[in-house]
PDB file of C-alpha atoms in Angstrom:
ATOM      1  CA  MET Z   1     -29.665   4.546  48.841  1.00 44.00           C
ATOM      2  CA  GLU Z   2     -29.441   8.161  46.233  1.00 45.00           C
ATOM      3  CA  THR Z   3     -27.175   9.581  49.554  1.00 44.00           C
ATOM      4  CA  THR Z   4     -24.654   6.557  49.157  1.00 47.00           C
ATOM      5  CA  LYS Z   5     -24.196   6.570  45.196  1.00 44.00           C
ATOM      6  CA  GLU Z   6     -23.783   9.701  45.507  1.00 45.00           C
ATOM      7  CA  VAL Z   7     -21.046   9.589  48.176  1.00 44.00           C
ATOM      8  CA  ASN Z   8     -19.427   6.801  46.293  1.00 68.00           C
ATOM      9  CA  PHE Z   9     -19.588   8.770  43.177  1.00 79.00           C
ATOM     10  CA  LYS Z  10     -17.283  11.623  44.671  1.00 80.00           C
ATOM     11  CA  GLU Z  11     -15.261   9.302  46.842  1.00 81.00           C
ATOM     12  CA  LEU Z  12     -14.959   7.786  42.724  1.00 81.00           C
ATOM     13  CA  LEU Z  13     -14.072  11.175  41.097  1.00 86.00           C
ATOM     14  CA  GLU Z  14     -11.248  12.311  44.592  1.00 85.00           C
ATOM     15  CA  ILE Z  15      -9.360   8.963  43.481  1.00 86.00           C
ATOM     16  CA  VAL Z  16      -9.553   9.891  40.476  1.00 88.00           C
ATOM     17  CA  ILE Z  17      -8.366  13.077  40.752  1.00 90.00           C
ATOM     18  CA  LYS Z  18      -5.329  11.636  43.246  1.00 91.00           C
ATOM     19  CA  LYS Z  19      -4.755   9.043  40.715  1.00 90.00           C
ATOM     20  CA  TRP Z  20      -4.223  12.021  38.361  1.00 92.00           C
ATOM     21  CA  TRP Z  21       0.009   9.994  37.458  1.00 94.00           C
ATOM     22  CA  LEU Z  22      -1.552   6.927  36.719  1.00 93.00           C
ATOM     23  CA  ILE Z  23      -3.563   8.055  34.075  1.00 94.00           C
ATOM     24  CA  LEU Z  24      -1.341  10.300  32.025  1.00 95.00           C
ATOM     25  CA  LEU Z  25       1.605   7.716  32.369  1.00 96.00           C
ATOM     26  CA  LEU Z  26      -0.681   5.542  30.615  1.00 96.00           C
ATOM     27  CA  THR Z  27      -1.511   7.657  28.665  1.00 96.00           C
ATOM     28  CA  VAL Z  28       1.327   8.150  27.242  1.00 96.00           C
ATOM     29  CA  ILE Z  29       2.731   4.553  27.569  1.00 97.00           C
ATOM     30  CA  GLY Z  30      -0.479   3.917  24.654  1.00 96.00           C
ATOM     31  CA  PHE Z  31       0.227   6.442  22.566  1.00 97.00           C
ATOM     32  CA  GLY Z  32       4.411   6.465  22.388  1.00 97.00           C
ATOM     33  CA  THR Z  33       3.525   2.356  22.174  1.00 97.00           C
ATOM     34  CA  ALA Z  34       1.162   3.255  19.536  1.00 96.00           C
ATOM     35  CA  TYR Z  35       3.778   5.670  17.303  1.00 96.00           C
ATOM     36  CA  ILE Z  36       6.806   2.893  17.910  1.00 96.00           C
ATOM     37  CA  TYR Z  37       4.956  -0.040  17.001  1.00 96.00           C
ATOM     38  CA  THR Z  38       3.029   1.832  13.262  1.00 95.00           C
ATOM     39  CA  VAL Z  39       6.531   3.218  12.270  1.00 94.00           C
ATOM     40  CA  LYS Z  40       8.679  -0.204  12.475  1.00 94.00           C
ATOM     41  CA  TYR Z  41       6.110  -2.958  12.520  1.00 95.00           C
ATOM     42  CA  VAL Z  42       3.613  -1.921   9.627  1.00 94.00           C
ATOM     43  CA  THR Z  43       4.062  -2.005   6.749  1.00 94.00           C
ATOM     44  CA  PRO Z  44       2.785   1.321   4.328  1.00 96.00           C
ATOM     45  CA  VAL Z  45       0.718   1.383   1.548  1.00 96.00           C
ATOM     46  CA  TYR Z  46       1.465   3.935  -1.269  1.00 97.00           C
ATOM     47  CA  GLU Z  47      -1.314   4.448  -3.943  1.00 97.00           C
ATOM     48  CA  ALA Z  48      -0.519   4.822  -7.689  1.00 97.00           C
ATOM     49  CA  ASN Z  49      -3.026   6.070  -9.824  1.00 97.00           C
ATOM     50  CA  THR Z  50      -2.945   6.734 -13.648  1.00 96.00           C
ATOM     51  CA  VAL Z  51      -5.364   8.491 -15.495  1.00 95.00           C
ATOM     52  CA  LEU Z  52      -7.448   7.577 -18.711  1.00 94.00           C
ATOM     53  CA  TYR Z  53     -10.261   9.378 -21.217  1.00 91.00           C
ATOM     54  CA  ILE Z  54     -13.566   7.928 -22.177  1.00 85.00           C
ATOM     55  CA  GLY Z  55     -13.412   9.381 -26.074  1.00 75.00           C
ATOM     56  CA  GLN Z  56     -16.544   8.565 -28.215  1.00 63.00           C
ATOM     57  CA  GLU Z  57     -17.130   7.037 -31.209  1.00 54.00           C
ATOM     58  CA  GLY Z  58     -17.422   9.694 -33.767  1.00 45.00           C
ATOM     59  CA  GLY Z  59     -20.004  12.461 -34.387  1.00 40.00           C
ATOM     60  CA  SER Z  60     -20.509  15.262 -32.268  1.00 41.00           C
ATOM     61  CA  LEU Z  61     -23.141  16.322 -30.177  1.00 37.00           C
ATOM     62  CA  GLY Z  62     -26.282  17.993 -31.431  1.00 40.00           C
ATOM     63  CA  SER Z  63     -28.018  18.814 -28.813  1.00 39.00           C
ATOM     64  CA  ILE Z  64     -27.996  18.887 -24.336  1.00 37.00           C
ATOM     65  CA  ASP Z  65     -30.159  16.202 -24.719  1.00 43.00           C
ATOM     66  CA  VAL Z  66     -27.845  13.719 -25.930  1.00 42.00           C
ATOM     67  CA  SER Z  67     -24.725  15.215 -24.469  1.00 49.00           C
ATOM     68  CA  LEU Z  68     -26.762  13.799 -21.224  1.00 46.00           C
ATOM     69  CA  GLY Z  69     -27.048  10.682 -22.835  1.00 52.00           C
ATOM     70  CA  GLN Z  70     -23.763  10.374 -23.583  1.00 54.00           C
ATOM     71  CA  LEU Z  71     -23.113  11.230 -19.784  1.00 52.00           C
ATOM     72  CA  ASN Z  72     -25.209   8.215 -19.078  1.00 61.00           C
ATOM     73  CA  ALA Z  73     -23.085   6.093 -21.486  1.00 60.00           C
ATOM     74  CA  ASN Z  74     -20.039   6.637 -20.066  1.00 63.00           C
ATOM     75  CA  SER Z  75     -20.965   5.843 -16.953  1.00 72.00           C
ATOM     76  CA  GLN Z  76     -21.981   1.979 -17.996  1.00 76.00           C
ATOM     77  CA  LEU Z  77     -18.344   1.970 -19.779  1.00 78.00           C
ATOM     78  CA  LEU Z  78     -17.134   2.587 -17.341  1.00 82.00           C
ATOM     79  CA  VAL Z  79     -18.670   0.134 -15.102  1.00 85.00           C
ATOM     80  CA  ASP Z  80     -18.192  -2.193 -17.833  1.00 86.00           C
ATOM     81  CA  TYR Z  81     -14.052  -0.633 -17.910  1.00 87.00           C
ATOM     82  CA  LYS Z  82     -13.811  -1.850 -14.010  1.00 87.00           C
ATOM     83  CA  GLN Z  83     -14.665  -5.547 -14.765  1.00 90.00           C
ATOM     84  CA  ILE Z  84     -12.657  -5.704 -17.984  1.00 91.00           C
ATOM     85  CA  ALA Z  85      -9.530  -4.735 -15.468  1.00 91.00           C
ATOM     86  CA  SER Z  86     -10.690  -7.569 -13.435  1.00 91.00           C
ATOM     87  CA  THR Z  87     -10.442 -10.564 -15.528  1.00 93.00           C
ATOM     88  CA  ARG Z  88      -7.514 -12.864 -15.775  1.00 94.00           C
ATOM     89  CA  LEU Z  89      -8.341 -11.939 -19.054  1.00 92.00           C
ATOM     90  CA  VAL Z  90      -5.843  -8.292 -18.052  1.00 95.00           C
ATOM     91  CA  ILE Z  91      -4.668  -9.462 -14.541  1.00 95.00           C
ATOM     92  CA  ASN Z  92      -1.916 -11.627 -15.473  1.00 95.00           C
ATOM     93  CA  GLU Z  93      -0.340 -10.252 -18.562  1.00 95.00           C
ATOM     94  CA  VAL Z  94       0.267  -7.124 -16.182  1.00 96.00           C
ATOM     95  CA  ILE Z  95       1.608  -9.916 -13.578  1.00 96.00           C
ATOM     96  CA  LYS Z  96       3.244 -11.314 -16.590  1.00 96.00           C
ATOM     97  CA  ASN Z  97       4.852  -8.463 -18.284  1.00 95.00           C
ATOM     98  CA  LEU Z  98       5.965  -6.641 -14.632  1.00 95.00           C
ATOM     99  CA  GLY Z  99       7.436 -10.701 -13.501  1.00 95.00           C
ATOM    100  CA  LEU Z 100       5.261  -9.555 -10.602  1.00 94.00           C
ATOM    101  CA  ASN Z 101       5.153 -11.976  -7.225  1.00 93.00           C
ATOM    102  CA  ILE Z 102       1.621 -12.430  -6.910  1.00 93.00           C
ATOM    103  CA  SER Z 103      -1.278 -13.604  -7.225  1.00 94.00           C
ATOM    104  CA  TYR Z 104      -4.203 -12.855  -9.014  1.00 94.00           C
ATOM    105  CA  ASP Z 105      -6.913 -12.403  -5.842  1.00 95.00           C
ATOM    106  CA  GLU Z 106      -4.162 -10.134  -3.993  1.00 95.00           C
ATOM    107  CA  PHE Z 107      -4.016  -8.353  -7.386  1.00 96.00           C
ATOM    108  CA  LYS Z 108      -7.592  -7.814  -7.892  1.00 95.00           C
ATOM    109  CA  ASP Z 109      -8.094  -6.322  -4.084  1.00 95.00           C
ATOM    110  CA  ASN Z 110      -5.596  -3.434  -5.007  1.00 95.00           C
ATOM    111  CA  VAL Z 111      -6.853  -2.455  -8.277  1.00 95.00           C
ATOM    112  CA  ILE Z 112      -8.957   0.541  -7.728  1.00 93.00           C
ATOM    113  CA  ILE Z 113     -10.890   2.462 -10.100  1.00 92.00           C
ATOM    114  CA  GLN Z 114     -12.563   5.845  -9.805  1.00 90.00           C
ATOM    115  CA  SER Z 115     -14.634   7.973 -12.402  1.00 86.00           C
ATOM    116  CA  VAL Z 116     -14.261  11.443 -12.146  1.00 84.00           C
ATOM    117  CA  SER Z 117     -16.795  14.071 -11.068  1.00 80.00           C
ATOM    118  CA  ASP Z 118     -18.874  15.272 -13.962  1.00 76.00           C
ATOM    119  CA  SER Z 119     -16.426  14.276 -16.241  1.00 80.00           C
ATOM    120  CA  ARG Z 120     -15.471  10.894 -19.003  1.00 84.00           C
ATOM    121  CA  LEU Z 121     -11.654  10.833 -17.502  1.00 90.00           C
ATOM    122  CA  PHE Z 122     -11.207   8.171 -14.506  1.00 92.00           C
ATOM    123  CA  THR Z 123      -8.258   6.874 -12.574  1.00 94.00           C
ATOM    124  CA  VAL Z 124      -6.946   3.374 -12.444  1.00 95.00           C
ATOM    125  CA  GLY Z 125      -4.822   3.293  -9.466  1.00 95.00           C
ATOM    126  CA  PHE Z 126      -2.791   0.523  -7.720  1.00 96.00           C
ATOM    127  CA  ARG Z 127      -2.456  -0.253  -4.029  1.00 96.00           C
ATOM    128  CA  TYR Z 128       0.950  -1.229  -3.274  1.00 96.00           C
ATOM    129  CA  SER Z 129       4.668  -1.664  -0.286  1.00 95.00           C
ATOM    130  CA  ASP Z 130       6.868  -0.478  -2.950  1.00 96.00           C
ATOM    131  CA  PRO Z 131       5.956   3.423  -4.592  1.00 96.00           C
ATOM    132  CA  GLN Z 132       7.328   2.772  -8.135  1.00 97.00           C
ATOM    133  CA  VAL Z 133       5.889  -1.038  -8.040  1.00 96.00           C
ATOM    134  CA  ALA Z 134       2.904   0.539  -7.382  1.00 97.00           C
ATOM    135  CA  LYS Z 135       3.033   3.497 -10.487  1.00 97.00           C
ATOM    136  CA  GLN Z 136       4.816   0.810 -12.895  1.00 97.00           C
ATOM    137  CA  ILE Z 137       1.671  -1.621 -12.698  1.00 97.00           C
ATOM    138  CA  ALA Z 138      -0.970   1.161 -12.565  1.00 97.00           C
ATOM    139  CA  ASP Z 139       0.753   2.342 -16.061  1.00 97.00           C
ATOM    140  CA  GLU Z 140       0.583  -1.579 -17.155  1.00 96.00           C
ATOM    141  CA  LEU Z 141      -2.577  -1.624 -16.138  1.00 96.00           C
ATOM    142  CA  ALA Z 142      -4.136   1.098 -17.931  1.00 96.00           C
ATOM    143  CA  LYS Z 143      -2.349   0.167 -21.165  1.00 95.00           C
ATOM    144  CA  GLN Z 144      -3.609  -3.579 -20.920  1.00 95.00           C
ATOM    145  CA  LEU Z 145      -7.370  -2.213 -20.382  1.00 94.00           C
ATOM    146  CA  THR Z 146      -7.120  -0.465 -23.273  1.00 93.00           C
ATOM    147  CA  VAL Z 147      -5.843  -3.476 -25.450  1.00 93.00           C
ATOM    148  CA  ALA Z 148      -8.630  -5.272 -23.983  1.00 92.00           C
ATOM    149  CA  VAL Z 149     -11.246  -3.445 -24.025  1.00 89.00           C
ATOM    150  CA  LEU Z 150     -10.299  -3.378 -28.106  1.00 88.00           C
ATOM    151  CA  GLN Z 151     -10.335  -6.728 -27.723  1.00 88.00           C
ATOM    152  CA  ILE Z 152     -13.559  -7.672 -25.695  1.00 84.00           C
ATOM    153  CA  VAL Z 153     -15.503  -4.422 -27.269  1.00 77.00           C
ATOM    154  CA  GLY Z 154     -14.362  -3.644 -30.733  1.00 79.00           C
ATOM    155  CA  VAL Z 155     -14.032  -0.141 -30.243  1.00 74.00           C
ATOM    156  CA  GLU Z 156     -10.880   2.516 -29.099  1.00 78.00           C
ATOM    157  CA  ASN Z 157     -12.455   4.767 -27.469  1.00 81.00           C
ATOM    158  CA  ILE Z 158      -9.422   4.805 -23.835  1.00 87.00           C
ATOM    159  CA  ARG Z 159      -6.496   6.469 -24.435  1.00 90.00           C
ATOM    160  CA  ILE Z 160      -4.326   7.386 -21.345  1.00 93.00           C
ATOM    161  CA  LEU Z 161      -3.836  10.860 -20.756  1.00 92.00           C
ATOM    162  CA  ASP Z 162      -1.698  10.990 -17.241  1.00 94.00           C
ATOM    163  CA  GLN Z 163       0.139   7.899 -16.058  1.00 96.00           C
ATOM    164  CA  ALA Z 164       0.867   7.762 -13.081  1.00 95.00           C
ATOM    165  CA  LEU Z 165       3.123   9.337 -10.815  1.00 96.00           C
ATOM    166  CA  VAL Z 166       5.825   7.752  -7.792  1.00 97.00           C
ATOM    167  CA  PRO Z 167       3.880   8.343  -5.095  1.00 95.00           C
ATOM    168  CA  GLN Z 168       5.724  10.457  -1.874  1.00 95.00           C
ATOM    169  CA  VAL Z 169       3.414   9.563   1.100  1.00 93.00           C
ATOM    170  CA  PRO Z 170       1.775   5.940   2.212  1.00 94.00           C
ATOM    171  CA  ILE Z 171      -1.898   6.352   1.573  1.00 94.00           C
ATOM    172  CA  SER Z 172      -1.417   3.626   4.968  1.00 93.00           C
ATOM    173  CA  PRO Z 173      -0.626   3.456   8.444  1.00 94.00           C
ATOM    174  CA  ASN Z 174      -2.008   6.393   9.554  1.00 94.00           C
ATOM    175  CA  VAL Z 175       0.226   7.047  12.584  1.00 94.00           C
ATOM    176  CA  LEU Z 176      -0.864   9.667  14.459  1.00 95.00           C
ATOM    177  CA  LEU Z 177      -4.268   8.222  14.664  1.00 96.00           C
ATOM    178  CA  ASN Z 178      -2.968   5.055  16.203  1.00 96.00           C
ATOM    179  CA  ALA Z 179      -1.439   6.707  18.684  1.00 97.00           C
ATOM    180  CA  VAL Z 180      -4.046   8.712  18.950  1.00 97.00           C
ATOM    181  CA  ILE Z 181      -6.262   5.487  19.724  1.00 97.00           C
ATOM    182  CA  GLY Z 182      -2.938   3.873  21.634  1.00 96.00           C
ATOM    183  CA  GLY Z 183      -3.514   7.137  24.014  1.00 96.00           C
ATOM    184  CA  LEU Z 184      -7.233   6.318  24.317  1.00 97.00           C
ATOM    185  CA  LEU Z 185      -6.739   2.820  25.343  1.00 97.00           C
ATOM    186  CA  GLY Z 186      -4.496   3.545  27.765  1.00 96.00           C
ATOM    187  CA  PHE Z 187      -6.553   6.590  29.103  1.00 96.00           C
ATOM    188  CA  PHE Z 188      -9.408   3.675  29.925  1.00 96.00           C
ATOM    189  CA  ILE Z 189      -7.234   0.929  31.057  1.00 96.00           C
ATOM    190  CA  ALA Z 190      -5.834   3.267  33.825  1.00 95.00           C
ATOM    191  CA  LEU Z 191      -9.891   4.470  34.931  1.00 94.00           C
ATOM    192  CA  PHE Z 192     -10.422   1.040  35.028  1.00 94.00           C
ATOM    193  CA  ILE Z 193      -7.738   0.043  36.900  1.00 93.00           C
ATOM    194  CA  ILE Z 194      -8.638   2.417  39.218  1.00 90.00           C
ATOM    195  CA  ILE Z 195     -12.234   1.580  39.464  1.00 88.00           C
ATOM    196  CA  LEU Z 196     -11.120  -1.793  40.505  1.00 88.00           C
ATOM    197  CA  MET Z 197      -9.403  -0.929  42.472  1.00 86.00           C
ATOM    198  CA  PHE Z 198     -12.103   1.284  44.637  1.00 83.00           C
ATOM    199  CA  LEU Z 199     -14.430  -1.147  43.832  1.00 82.00           C
ATOM    200  CA  ILE Z 200     -12.938  -3.540  45.714  1.00 82.00           C
ATOM    201  CA  ASN Z 201     -11.501  -1.921  48.592  1.00 71.00           C
ATOM    202  CA  ASP Z 202     -13.563  -2.991  51.451  1.00 61.00           C
ATOM    203  CA  THR Z 203     -11.019  -0.680  53.696  1.00 62.00           C
ATOM    204  CA  ILE Z 204     -13.747   1.118  56.691  1.00 55.00           C
ATOM    205  CA  ARG Z 205     -13.181   4.899  56.572  1.00 56.00           C
ATOM    206  CA  ASN Z 206     -15.558   6.512  58.171  1.00 56.00           C
ATOM    207  CA  ASP Z 207     -19.129   6.135  59.909  1.00 56.00           C
ATOM    208  CA  GLU Z 208     -20.823   6.199  57.009  1.00 60.00           C
ATOM    209  CA  ASP Z 209     -19.134   2.920  55.777  1.00 57.00           C
ATOM    210  CA  ILE Z 210     -20.220   1.358  59.643  1.00 56.00           C
ATOM    211  CA  GLU Z 211     -23.348   2.208  58.510  1.00 57.00           C
ATOM    212  CA  ASN Z 212     -22.924   0.507  54.924  1.00 57.00           C
ATOM    213  CA  LEU Z 213     -21.905  -2.561  56.093  1.00 55.00           C
ATOM    214  CA  ILE Z 214     -23.919  -3.223  59.128  1.00 55.00           C
ATOM    215  CA  GLY Z 215     -27.028  -1.117  58.590  1.00 55.00           C
ATOM    216  CA  VAL Z 216     -27.735   0.546  61.604  1.00 56.00           C
ATOM    217  CA  ALA Z 217     -27.021   4.138  62.098  1.00 58.00           C
ATOM    218  CA  VAL Z 218     -24.300   4.575  64.244  1.00 53.00           C
ATOM    219  CA  LEU Z 219     -25.313   6.508  67.878  1.00 53.00           C
ATOM    220  CA  GLY Z 220     -21.149   7.908  68.870  1.00 54.00           C
ATOM    221  CA  ASP Z 221     -18.135   8.046  68.862  1.00 58.00           C
ATOM    222  CA  ILE Z 222     -15.294   6.920  71.248  1.00 55.00           C
ATOM    223  CA  PRO Z 223     -12.886   9.398  71.487  1.00 59.00           C
ATOM    224  CA  GLU Z 224      -8.867   8.091  71.502  1.00 58.00           C
ATOM    225  CA  PHE Z 225      -7.107   9.449  74.902  1.00 52.00           C
ATOM    226  CA  LYS Z 226      -3.166   9.273  74.188  1.00 57.00           C
ATOM    227  CA  GLY Z 227      -1.639   8.438  77.854  1.00 56.00           C
ATOM    228  CA  GLU Z 228       0.515  11.495  78.603  1.00 56.00           C
ATOM    229  CA  ALA Z 229       4.111  10.173  79.509  1.00 51.00           C
ATOM    230  CA  ARG Z 230       5.097  10.165  83.044  1.00 51.00           C
TER     231      ARG Z 230
END
């Protein structure tokens, strides 16, 4: 039984090698199809980010312990500011000021707020299909966040350091990655077709096929004779 499996595997490998052109063809087709589809039909998404700074509420830091405490406090403030930036108070104001045709939920899903490591800086970003609009939204969102913090918390301790730049390169889709995935899909489809053709092919090719079919060893072959033309 083990010998049969080994022989079948070898036969399958030979067929795969013989059908290399099919594997190459479907791989190229998959790669090209995924590339063209991504470029032509998938809407690119751009991300613009405005940089803000969390200041202190008065007084200078007197010790390392205070400095560490201040960093922890800033981390908590950032969590609070993220929540404030996601409120209807802030988002609806941005939508109204910029005249956007976008729902609150859709807007909220595209807001990106991230802290900058080992600093009191953080970024307010927005993802959108139009890079210019993404920049405008990020800047307006940062502005409305500072206003809301002053109204809600009663302190004015965040400042806008850098306004967003108009993004030049989309963050998605990844054209090359999608094309590679398409190529791999075509490769595996080709392998599947070859293996399926091999499994359903019940043609008797040699003595071993006969032995596997009837379960009896072949004792001899009848030679093929060709008559001589007279």
